[in-house]
mmCIF file of C-alpha atoms in Angstrom:
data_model
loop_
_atom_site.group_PDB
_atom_site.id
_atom_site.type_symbol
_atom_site.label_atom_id
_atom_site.label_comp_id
_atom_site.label_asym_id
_atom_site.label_seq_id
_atom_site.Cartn_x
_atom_site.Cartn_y
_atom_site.Cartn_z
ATOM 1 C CA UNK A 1 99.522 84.933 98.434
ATOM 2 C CA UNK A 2 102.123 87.792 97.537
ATOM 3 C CA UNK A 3 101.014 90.198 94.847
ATOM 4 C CA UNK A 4 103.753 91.510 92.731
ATOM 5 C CA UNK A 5 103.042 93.543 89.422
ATOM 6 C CA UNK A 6 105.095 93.692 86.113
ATOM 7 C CA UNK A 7 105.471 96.935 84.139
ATOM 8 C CA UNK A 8 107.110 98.110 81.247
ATOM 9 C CA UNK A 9 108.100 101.103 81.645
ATOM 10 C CA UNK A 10 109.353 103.633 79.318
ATOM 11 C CA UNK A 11 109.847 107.551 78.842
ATOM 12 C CA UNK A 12 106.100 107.573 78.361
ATOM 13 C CA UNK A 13 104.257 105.854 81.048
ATOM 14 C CA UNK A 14 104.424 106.229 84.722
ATOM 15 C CA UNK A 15 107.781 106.676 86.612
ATOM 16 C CA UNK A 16 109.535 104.283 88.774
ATOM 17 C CA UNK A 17 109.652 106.489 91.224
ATOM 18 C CA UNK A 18 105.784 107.073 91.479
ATOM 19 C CA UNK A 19 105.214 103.810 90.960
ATOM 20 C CA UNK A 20 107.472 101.871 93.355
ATOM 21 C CA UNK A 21 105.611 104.545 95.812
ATOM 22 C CA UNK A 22 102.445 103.282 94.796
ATOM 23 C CA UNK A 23 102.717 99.697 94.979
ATOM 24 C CA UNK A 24 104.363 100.276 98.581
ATOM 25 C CA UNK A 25 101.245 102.202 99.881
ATOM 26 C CA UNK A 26 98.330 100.206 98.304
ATOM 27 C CA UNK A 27 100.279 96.993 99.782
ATOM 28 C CA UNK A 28 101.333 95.140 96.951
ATOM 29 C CA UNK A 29 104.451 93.077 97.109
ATOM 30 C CA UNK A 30 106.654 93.604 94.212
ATOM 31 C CA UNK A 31 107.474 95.411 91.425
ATOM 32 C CA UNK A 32 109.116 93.473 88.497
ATOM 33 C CA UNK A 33 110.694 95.128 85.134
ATOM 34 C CA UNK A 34 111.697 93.963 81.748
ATOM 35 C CA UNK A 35 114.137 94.432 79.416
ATOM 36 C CA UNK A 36 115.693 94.784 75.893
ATOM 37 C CA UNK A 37 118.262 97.021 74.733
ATOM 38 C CA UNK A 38 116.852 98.046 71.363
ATOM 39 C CA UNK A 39 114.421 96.543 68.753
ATOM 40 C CA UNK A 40 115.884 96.491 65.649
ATOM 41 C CA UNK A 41 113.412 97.768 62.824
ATOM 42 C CA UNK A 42 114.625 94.989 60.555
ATOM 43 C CA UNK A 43 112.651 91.730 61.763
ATOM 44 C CA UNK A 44 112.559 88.319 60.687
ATOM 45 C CA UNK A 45 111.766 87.083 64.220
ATOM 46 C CA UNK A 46 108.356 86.569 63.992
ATOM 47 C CA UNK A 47 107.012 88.958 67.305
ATOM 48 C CA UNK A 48 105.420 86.086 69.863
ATOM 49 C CA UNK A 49 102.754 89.043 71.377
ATOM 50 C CA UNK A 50 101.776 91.198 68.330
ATOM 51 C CA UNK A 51 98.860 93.608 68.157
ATOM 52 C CA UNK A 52 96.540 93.252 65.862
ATOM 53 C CA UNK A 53 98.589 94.473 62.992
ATOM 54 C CA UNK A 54 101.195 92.057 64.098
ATOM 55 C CA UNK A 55 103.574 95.000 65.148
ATOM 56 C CA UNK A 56 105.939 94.564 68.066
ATOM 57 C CA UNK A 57 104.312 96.966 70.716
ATOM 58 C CA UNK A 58 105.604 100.142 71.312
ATOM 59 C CA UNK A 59 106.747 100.197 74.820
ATOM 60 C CA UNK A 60 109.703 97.124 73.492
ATOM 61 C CA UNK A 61 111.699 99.774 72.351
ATOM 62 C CA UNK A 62 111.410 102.331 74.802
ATOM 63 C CA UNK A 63 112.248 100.945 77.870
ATOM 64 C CA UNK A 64 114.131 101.811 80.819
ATOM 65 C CA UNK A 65 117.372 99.986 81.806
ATOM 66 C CA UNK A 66 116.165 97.763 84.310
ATOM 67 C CA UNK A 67 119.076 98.753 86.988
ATOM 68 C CA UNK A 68 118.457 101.879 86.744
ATOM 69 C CA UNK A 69 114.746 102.179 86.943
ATOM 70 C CA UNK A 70 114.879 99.146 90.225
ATOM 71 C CA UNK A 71 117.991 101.961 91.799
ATOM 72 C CA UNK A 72 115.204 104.155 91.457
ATOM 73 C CA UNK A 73 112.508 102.244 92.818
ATOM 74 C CA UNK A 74 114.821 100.960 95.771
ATOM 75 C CA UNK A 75 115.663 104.651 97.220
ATOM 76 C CA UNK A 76 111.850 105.492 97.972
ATOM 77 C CA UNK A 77 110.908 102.353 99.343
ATOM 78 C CA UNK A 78 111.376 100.205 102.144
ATOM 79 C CA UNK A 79 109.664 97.243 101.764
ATOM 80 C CA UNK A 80 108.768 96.195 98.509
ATOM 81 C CA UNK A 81 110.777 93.235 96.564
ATOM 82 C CA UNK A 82 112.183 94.726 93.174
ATOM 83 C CA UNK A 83 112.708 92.100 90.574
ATOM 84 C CA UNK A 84 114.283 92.055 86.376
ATOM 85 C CA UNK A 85 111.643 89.856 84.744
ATOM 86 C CA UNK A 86 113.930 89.219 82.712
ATOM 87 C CA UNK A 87 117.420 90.143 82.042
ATOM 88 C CA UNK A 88 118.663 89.075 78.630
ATOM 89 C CA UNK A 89 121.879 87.804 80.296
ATOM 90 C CA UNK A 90 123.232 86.165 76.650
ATOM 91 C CA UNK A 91 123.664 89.927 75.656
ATOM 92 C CA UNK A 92 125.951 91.136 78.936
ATOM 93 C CA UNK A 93 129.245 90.990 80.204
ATOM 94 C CA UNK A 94 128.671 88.632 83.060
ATOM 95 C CA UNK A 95 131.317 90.657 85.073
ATOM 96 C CA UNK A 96 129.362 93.755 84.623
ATOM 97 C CA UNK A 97 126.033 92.229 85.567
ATOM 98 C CA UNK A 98 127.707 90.170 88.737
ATOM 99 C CA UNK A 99 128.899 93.581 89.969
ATOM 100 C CA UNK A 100 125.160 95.355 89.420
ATOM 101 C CA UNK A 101 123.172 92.368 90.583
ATOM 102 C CA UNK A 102 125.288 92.146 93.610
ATOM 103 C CA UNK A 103 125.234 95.532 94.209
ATOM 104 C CA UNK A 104 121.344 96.630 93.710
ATOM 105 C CA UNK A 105 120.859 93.867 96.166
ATOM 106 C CA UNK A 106 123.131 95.179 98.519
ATOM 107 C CA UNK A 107 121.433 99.133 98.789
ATOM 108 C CA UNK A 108 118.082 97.323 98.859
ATOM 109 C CA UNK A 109 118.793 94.801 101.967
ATOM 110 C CA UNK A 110 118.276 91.922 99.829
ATOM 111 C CA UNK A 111 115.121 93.017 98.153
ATOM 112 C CA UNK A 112 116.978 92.333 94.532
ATOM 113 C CA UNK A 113 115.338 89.186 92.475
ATOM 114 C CA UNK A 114 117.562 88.566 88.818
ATOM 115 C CA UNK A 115 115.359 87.149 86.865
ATOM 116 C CA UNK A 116 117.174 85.556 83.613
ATOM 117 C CA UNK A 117 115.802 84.813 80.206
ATOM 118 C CA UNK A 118 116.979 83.647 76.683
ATOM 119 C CA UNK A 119 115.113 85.828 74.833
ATOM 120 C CA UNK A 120 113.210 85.702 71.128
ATOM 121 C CA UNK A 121 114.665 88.779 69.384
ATOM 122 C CA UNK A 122 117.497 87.126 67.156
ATOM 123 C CA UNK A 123 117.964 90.365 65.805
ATOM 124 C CA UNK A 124 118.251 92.171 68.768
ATOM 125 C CA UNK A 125 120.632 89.113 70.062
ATOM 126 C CA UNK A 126 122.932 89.439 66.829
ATOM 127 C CA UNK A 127 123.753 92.835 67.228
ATOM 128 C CA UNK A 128 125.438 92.013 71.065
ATOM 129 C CA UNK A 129 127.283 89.285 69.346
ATOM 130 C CA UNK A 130 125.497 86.154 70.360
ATOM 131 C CA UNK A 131 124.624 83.206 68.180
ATOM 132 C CA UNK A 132 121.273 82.115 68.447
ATOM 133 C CA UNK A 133 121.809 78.561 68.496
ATOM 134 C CA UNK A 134 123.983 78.093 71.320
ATOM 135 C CA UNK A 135 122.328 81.637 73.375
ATOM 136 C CA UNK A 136 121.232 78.800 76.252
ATOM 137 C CA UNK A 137 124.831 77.602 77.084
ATOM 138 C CA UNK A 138 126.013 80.871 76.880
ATOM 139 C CA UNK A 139 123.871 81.876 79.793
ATOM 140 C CA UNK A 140 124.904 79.035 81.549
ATOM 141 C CA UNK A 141 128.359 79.492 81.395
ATOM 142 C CA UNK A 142 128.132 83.140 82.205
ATOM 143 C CA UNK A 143 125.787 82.645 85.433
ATOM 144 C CA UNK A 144 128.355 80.281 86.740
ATOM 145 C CA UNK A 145 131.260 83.318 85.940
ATOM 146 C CA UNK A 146 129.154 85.232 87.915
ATOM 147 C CA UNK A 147 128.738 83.065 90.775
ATOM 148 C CA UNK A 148 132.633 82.580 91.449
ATOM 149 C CA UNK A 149 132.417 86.275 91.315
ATOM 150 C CA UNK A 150 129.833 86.526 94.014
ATOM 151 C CA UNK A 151 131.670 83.382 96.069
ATOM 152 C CA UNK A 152 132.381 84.090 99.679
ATOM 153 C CA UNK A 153 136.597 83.257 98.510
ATOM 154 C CA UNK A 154 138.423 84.565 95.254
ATOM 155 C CA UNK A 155 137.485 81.955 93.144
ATOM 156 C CA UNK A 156 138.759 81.369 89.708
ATOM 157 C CA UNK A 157 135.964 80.527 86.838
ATOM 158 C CA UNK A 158 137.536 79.381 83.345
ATOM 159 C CA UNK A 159 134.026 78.151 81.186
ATOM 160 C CA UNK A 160 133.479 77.998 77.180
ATOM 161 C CA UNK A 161 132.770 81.210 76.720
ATOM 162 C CA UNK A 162 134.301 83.264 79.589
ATOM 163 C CA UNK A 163 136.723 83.593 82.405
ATOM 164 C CA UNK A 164 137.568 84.978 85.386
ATOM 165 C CA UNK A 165 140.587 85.457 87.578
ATOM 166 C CA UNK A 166 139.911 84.545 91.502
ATOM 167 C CA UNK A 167 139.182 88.091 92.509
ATOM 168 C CA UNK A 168 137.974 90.825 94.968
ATOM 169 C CA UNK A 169 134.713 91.247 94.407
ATOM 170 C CA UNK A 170 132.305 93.245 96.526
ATOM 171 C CA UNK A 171 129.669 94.092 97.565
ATOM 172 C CA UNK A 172 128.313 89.664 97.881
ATOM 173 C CA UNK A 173 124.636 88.871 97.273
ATOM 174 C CA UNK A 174 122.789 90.003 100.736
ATOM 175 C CA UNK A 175 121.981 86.340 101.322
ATOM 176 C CA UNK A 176 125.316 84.505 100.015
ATOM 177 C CA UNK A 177 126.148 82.823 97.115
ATOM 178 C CA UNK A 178 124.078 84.775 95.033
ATOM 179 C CA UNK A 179 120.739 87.185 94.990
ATOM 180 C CA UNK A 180 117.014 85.257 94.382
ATOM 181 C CA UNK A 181 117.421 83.907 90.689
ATOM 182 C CA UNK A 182 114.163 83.451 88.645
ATOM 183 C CA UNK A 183 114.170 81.738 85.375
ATOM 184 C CA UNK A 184 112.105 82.341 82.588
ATOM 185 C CA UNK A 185 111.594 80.492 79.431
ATOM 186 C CA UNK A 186 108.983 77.836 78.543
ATOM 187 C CA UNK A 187 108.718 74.161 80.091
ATOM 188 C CA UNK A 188 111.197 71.428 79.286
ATOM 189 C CA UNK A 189 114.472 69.670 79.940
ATOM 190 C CA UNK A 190 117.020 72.161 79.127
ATOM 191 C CA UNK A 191 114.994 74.652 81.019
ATOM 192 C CA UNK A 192 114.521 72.834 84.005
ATOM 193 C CA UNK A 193 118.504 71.314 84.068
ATOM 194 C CA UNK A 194 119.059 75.210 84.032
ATOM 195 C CA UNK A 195 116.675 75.804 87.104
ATOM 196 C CA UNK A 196 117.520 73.050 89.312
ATOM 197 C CA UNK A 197 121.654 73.815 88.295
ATOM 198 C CA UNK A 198 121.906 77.509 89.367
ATOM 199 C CA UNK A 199 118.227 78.685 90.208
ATOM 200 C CA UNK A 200 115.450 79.337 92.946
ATOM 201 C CA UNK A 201 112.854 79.034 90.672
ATOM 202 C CA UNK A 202 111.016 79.626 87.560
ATOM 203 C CA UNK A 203 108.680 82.377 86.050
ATOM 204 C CA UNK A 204 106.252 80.682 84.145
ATOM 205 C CA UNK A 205 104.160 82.951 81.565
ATOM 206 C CA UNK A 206 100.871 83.252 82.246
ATOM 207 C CA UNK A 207 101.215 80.620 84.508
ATOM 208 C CA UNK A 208 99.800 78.327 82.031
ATOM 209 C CA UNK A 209 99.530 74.583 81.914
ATOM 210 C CA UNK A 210 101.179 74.449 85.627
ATOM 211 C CA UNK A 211 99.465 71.632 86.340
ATOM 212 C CA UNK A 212 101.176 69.228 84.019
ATOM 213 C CA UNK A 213 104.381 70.873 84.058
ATOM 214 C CA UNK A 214 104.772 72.063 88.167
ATOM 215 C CA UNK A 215 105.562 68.153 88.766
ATOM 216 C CA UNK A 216 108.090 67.648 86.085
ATOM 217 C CA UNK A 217 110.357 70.568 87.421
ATOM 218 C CA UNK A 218 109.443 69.432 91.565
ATOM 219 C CA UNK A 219 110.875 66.033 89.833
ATOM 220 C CA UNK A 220 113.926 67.078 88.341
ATOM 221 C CA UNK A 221 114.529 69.356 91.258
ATOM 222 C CA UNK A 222 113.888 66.642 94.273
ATOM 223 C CA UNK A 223 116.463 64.200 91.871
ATOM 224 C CA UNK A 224 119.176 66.720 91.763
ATOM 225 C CA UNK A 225 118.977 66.716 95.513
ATOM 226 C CA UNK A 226 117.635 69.987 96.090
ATOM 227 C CA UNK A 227 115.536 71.035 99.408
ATOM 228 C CA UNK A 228 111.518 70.745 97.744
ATOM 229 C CA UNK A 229 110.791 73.209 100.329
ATOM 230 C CA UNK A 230 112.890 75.804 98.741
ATOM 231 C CA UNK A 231 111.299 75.493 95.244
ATOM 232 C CA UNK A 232 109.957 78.908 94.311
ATOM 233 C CA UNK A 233 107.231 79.154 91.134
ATOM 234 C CA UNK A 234 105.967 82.561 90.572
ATOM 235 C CA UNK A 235 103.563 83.123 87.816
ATOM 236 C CA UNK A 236 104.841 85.785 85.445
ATOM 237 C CA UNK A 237 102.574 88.695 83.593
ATOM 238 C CA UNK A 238 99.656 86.982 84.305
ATOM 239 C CA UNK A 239 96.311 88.615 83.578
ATOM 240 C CA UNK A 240 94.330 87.790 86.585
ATOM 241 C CA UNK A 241 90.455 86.283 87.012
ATOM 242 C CA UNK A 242 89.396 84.987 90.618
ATOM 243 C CA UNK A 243 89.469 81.546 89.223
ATOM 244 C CA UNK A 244 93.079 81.912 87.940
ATOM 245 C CA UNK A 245 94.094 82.885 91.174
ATOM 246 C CA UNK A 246 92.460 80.223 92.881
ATOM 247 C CA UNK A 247 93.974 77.518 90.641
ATOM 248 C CA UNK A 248 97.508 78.825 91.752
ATOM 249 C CA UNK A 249 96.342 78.606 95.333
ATOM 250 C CA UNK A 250 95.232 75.078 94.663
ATOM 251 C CA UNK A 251 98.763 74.534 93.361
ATOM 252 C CA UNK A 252 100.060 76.146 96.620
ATOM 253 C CA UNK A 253 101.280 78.845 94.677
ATOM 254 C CA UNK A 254 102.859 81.874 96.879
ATOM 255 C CA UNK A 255 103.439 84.665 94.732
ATOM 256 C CA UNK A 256 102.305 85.964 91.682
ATOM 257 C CA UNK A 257 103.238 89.024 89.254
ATOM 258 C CA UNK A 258 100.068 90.539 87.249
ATOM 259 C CA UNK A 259 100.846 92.545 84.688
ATOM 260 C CA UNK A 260 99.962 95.890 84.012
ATOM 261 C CA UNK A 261 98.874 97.626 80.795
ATOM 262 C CA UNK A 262 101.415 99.791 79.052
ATOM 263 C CA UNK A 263 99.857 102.822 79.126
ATOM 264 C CA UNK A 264 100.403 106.595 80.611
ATOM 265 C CA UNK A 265 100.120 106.946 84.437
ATOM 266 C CA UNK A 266 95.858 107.615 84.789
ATOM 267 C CA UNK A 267 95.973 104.322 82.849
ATOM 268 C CA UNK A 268 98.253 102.466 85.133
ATOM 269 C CA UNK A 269 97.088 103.580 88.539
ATOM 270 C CA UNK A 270 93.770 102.372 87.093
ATOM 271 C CA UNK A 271 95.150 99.206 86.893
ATOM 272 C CA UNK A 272 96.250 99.068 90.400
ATOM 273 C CA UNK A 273 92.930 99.657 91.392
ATOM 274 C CA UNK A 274 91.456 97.127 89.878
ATOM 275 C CA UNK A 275 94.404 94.365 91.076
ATOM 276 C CA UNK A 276 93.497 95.724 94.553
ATOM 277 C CA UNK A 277 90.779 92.962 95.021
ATOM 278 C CA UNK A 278 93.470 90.091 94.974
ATOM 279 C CA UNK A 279 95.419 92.015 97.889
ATOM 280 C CA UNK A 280 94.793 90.266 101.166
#
């Protein structure tokens, strides 16, 4: 099983550049970011992970733009997979992120993974312009504006709520057609149409309840004619226990992305440490 670890981080916690070295040494897989833009101090989304106060944690508004802490990452490593776990794509210009996707995965010989998300910050969301209600198809349209931009020919893409002209477009997705895309969000229909329409795979949270929901998505996916070999599930910011892990095995899970704490450096290598023991 690949071990890949999550981390959020900011101006105050460890840099990508010691970390990505890090994970690369000690053997680990992967190294996957977040990201939001801002956190606006005015809330009336209710925070899904609050501390015990029921504050949004610090690190949310602090972080690093995900490019450019993966760029980074990518020019003092070799080896290790560098992944956005996940990019907000409802509040980009899909030509913008088509260009960056395309070409982070281009300097790292295909080690890019775009993970996408919806997000749960309606705040954050109205402030790039986006209307909650209708954030999903929104995503959709723009993933398929970015995939006539990363298309082998010029090819036009007129959608809802976005075109593009058939166009020059390089550098192309180190594989074709586009670099590894992840989805996040929580199980169900509209989630899984996404997946099997545009995706490799899905990052479940936690990797909870896989057992009932793993066979819904292989279902949906196997119907819409799709190779069940090539289904990827990873298990997203889980917090590991040997009999986690072995569950996922059972489930003939292949990779998973632990997550580490957001703290400062001592605190994080700490963590690595004590991931170590899942490392085979």
């Amino acid at each position: 099983m690949r071990i890949a670890v999550t981390a959020a981080l900011t101006d105050e916690t460890i840099t990508p550049v010691r970390l990505a070295k890090e994970l690369e040494e000690r053997g680990f897989d992967g190294l996957w970011v977040p990201e939001h833009t801002h956190i606006p101090v005015e809330r009336a989304t209710p925070f899904p992970y609050a501390d015990e106060n029921g504050e949004v944690a610090r690190w949310y508004g602090r972080l690093i733009d995900p490019f450019v802490a993966l760029a980074q990452a990518s020019a003092v490593t070799s080896r290790l997979h560098l992944g956005i776990g996940v990019l907000l794509l409802a509040q980009h210009d899909p030509i913008v992120v088509a260009k960056q996707a395309a070409s982070l995965d281009h300097v790292t010989g295909g080690r890019f993974s775009l993970g996408v998300g919806f997000g749960w910050n309606k705040e954050e969301a109205a402030d790039h312009g986006v209307e909650w209600s209708s954030r999903r198809d929104l995503v959709l349209d723009r993933m398929r504006l970015m995939r006539a931009l990363w298309a082998d020919e010029p090819t036009e893409y007129k959608g809802v709520y976005g075109s593009v002209r058939a166009s020059v477009a390089y550098p192309k997705p180190v594989r074709g057609g586009s670099p590894r895309t992840m989805l996040g969000g929580a199980a169900g229909p509209k989630l899984f149409s996404h997946i099997v329409e545009y995706g490799d795979g899905w990052l479940p949270l936690k990797g909870a309840d896989l057992r009932e929901t793993l066979p819904v998505l292989r279902t949906a996916w196997e119907e819409a004619g799709r190779d069940p070999e090539a289904l990827q599930v990873v298990p997203y910011a889980v917090d590991p226990t040997p009999e986690r892990m072995a569950v996922f095995a059972e489930l003939g899970i292949e990779e998973v992305v632990l997550l580490m704490p957001a703290d400062e450096e001592s605190g994080m290598l700490r963590a690595l440490d004590d991931f170590a023991r899942y490392l085979h």
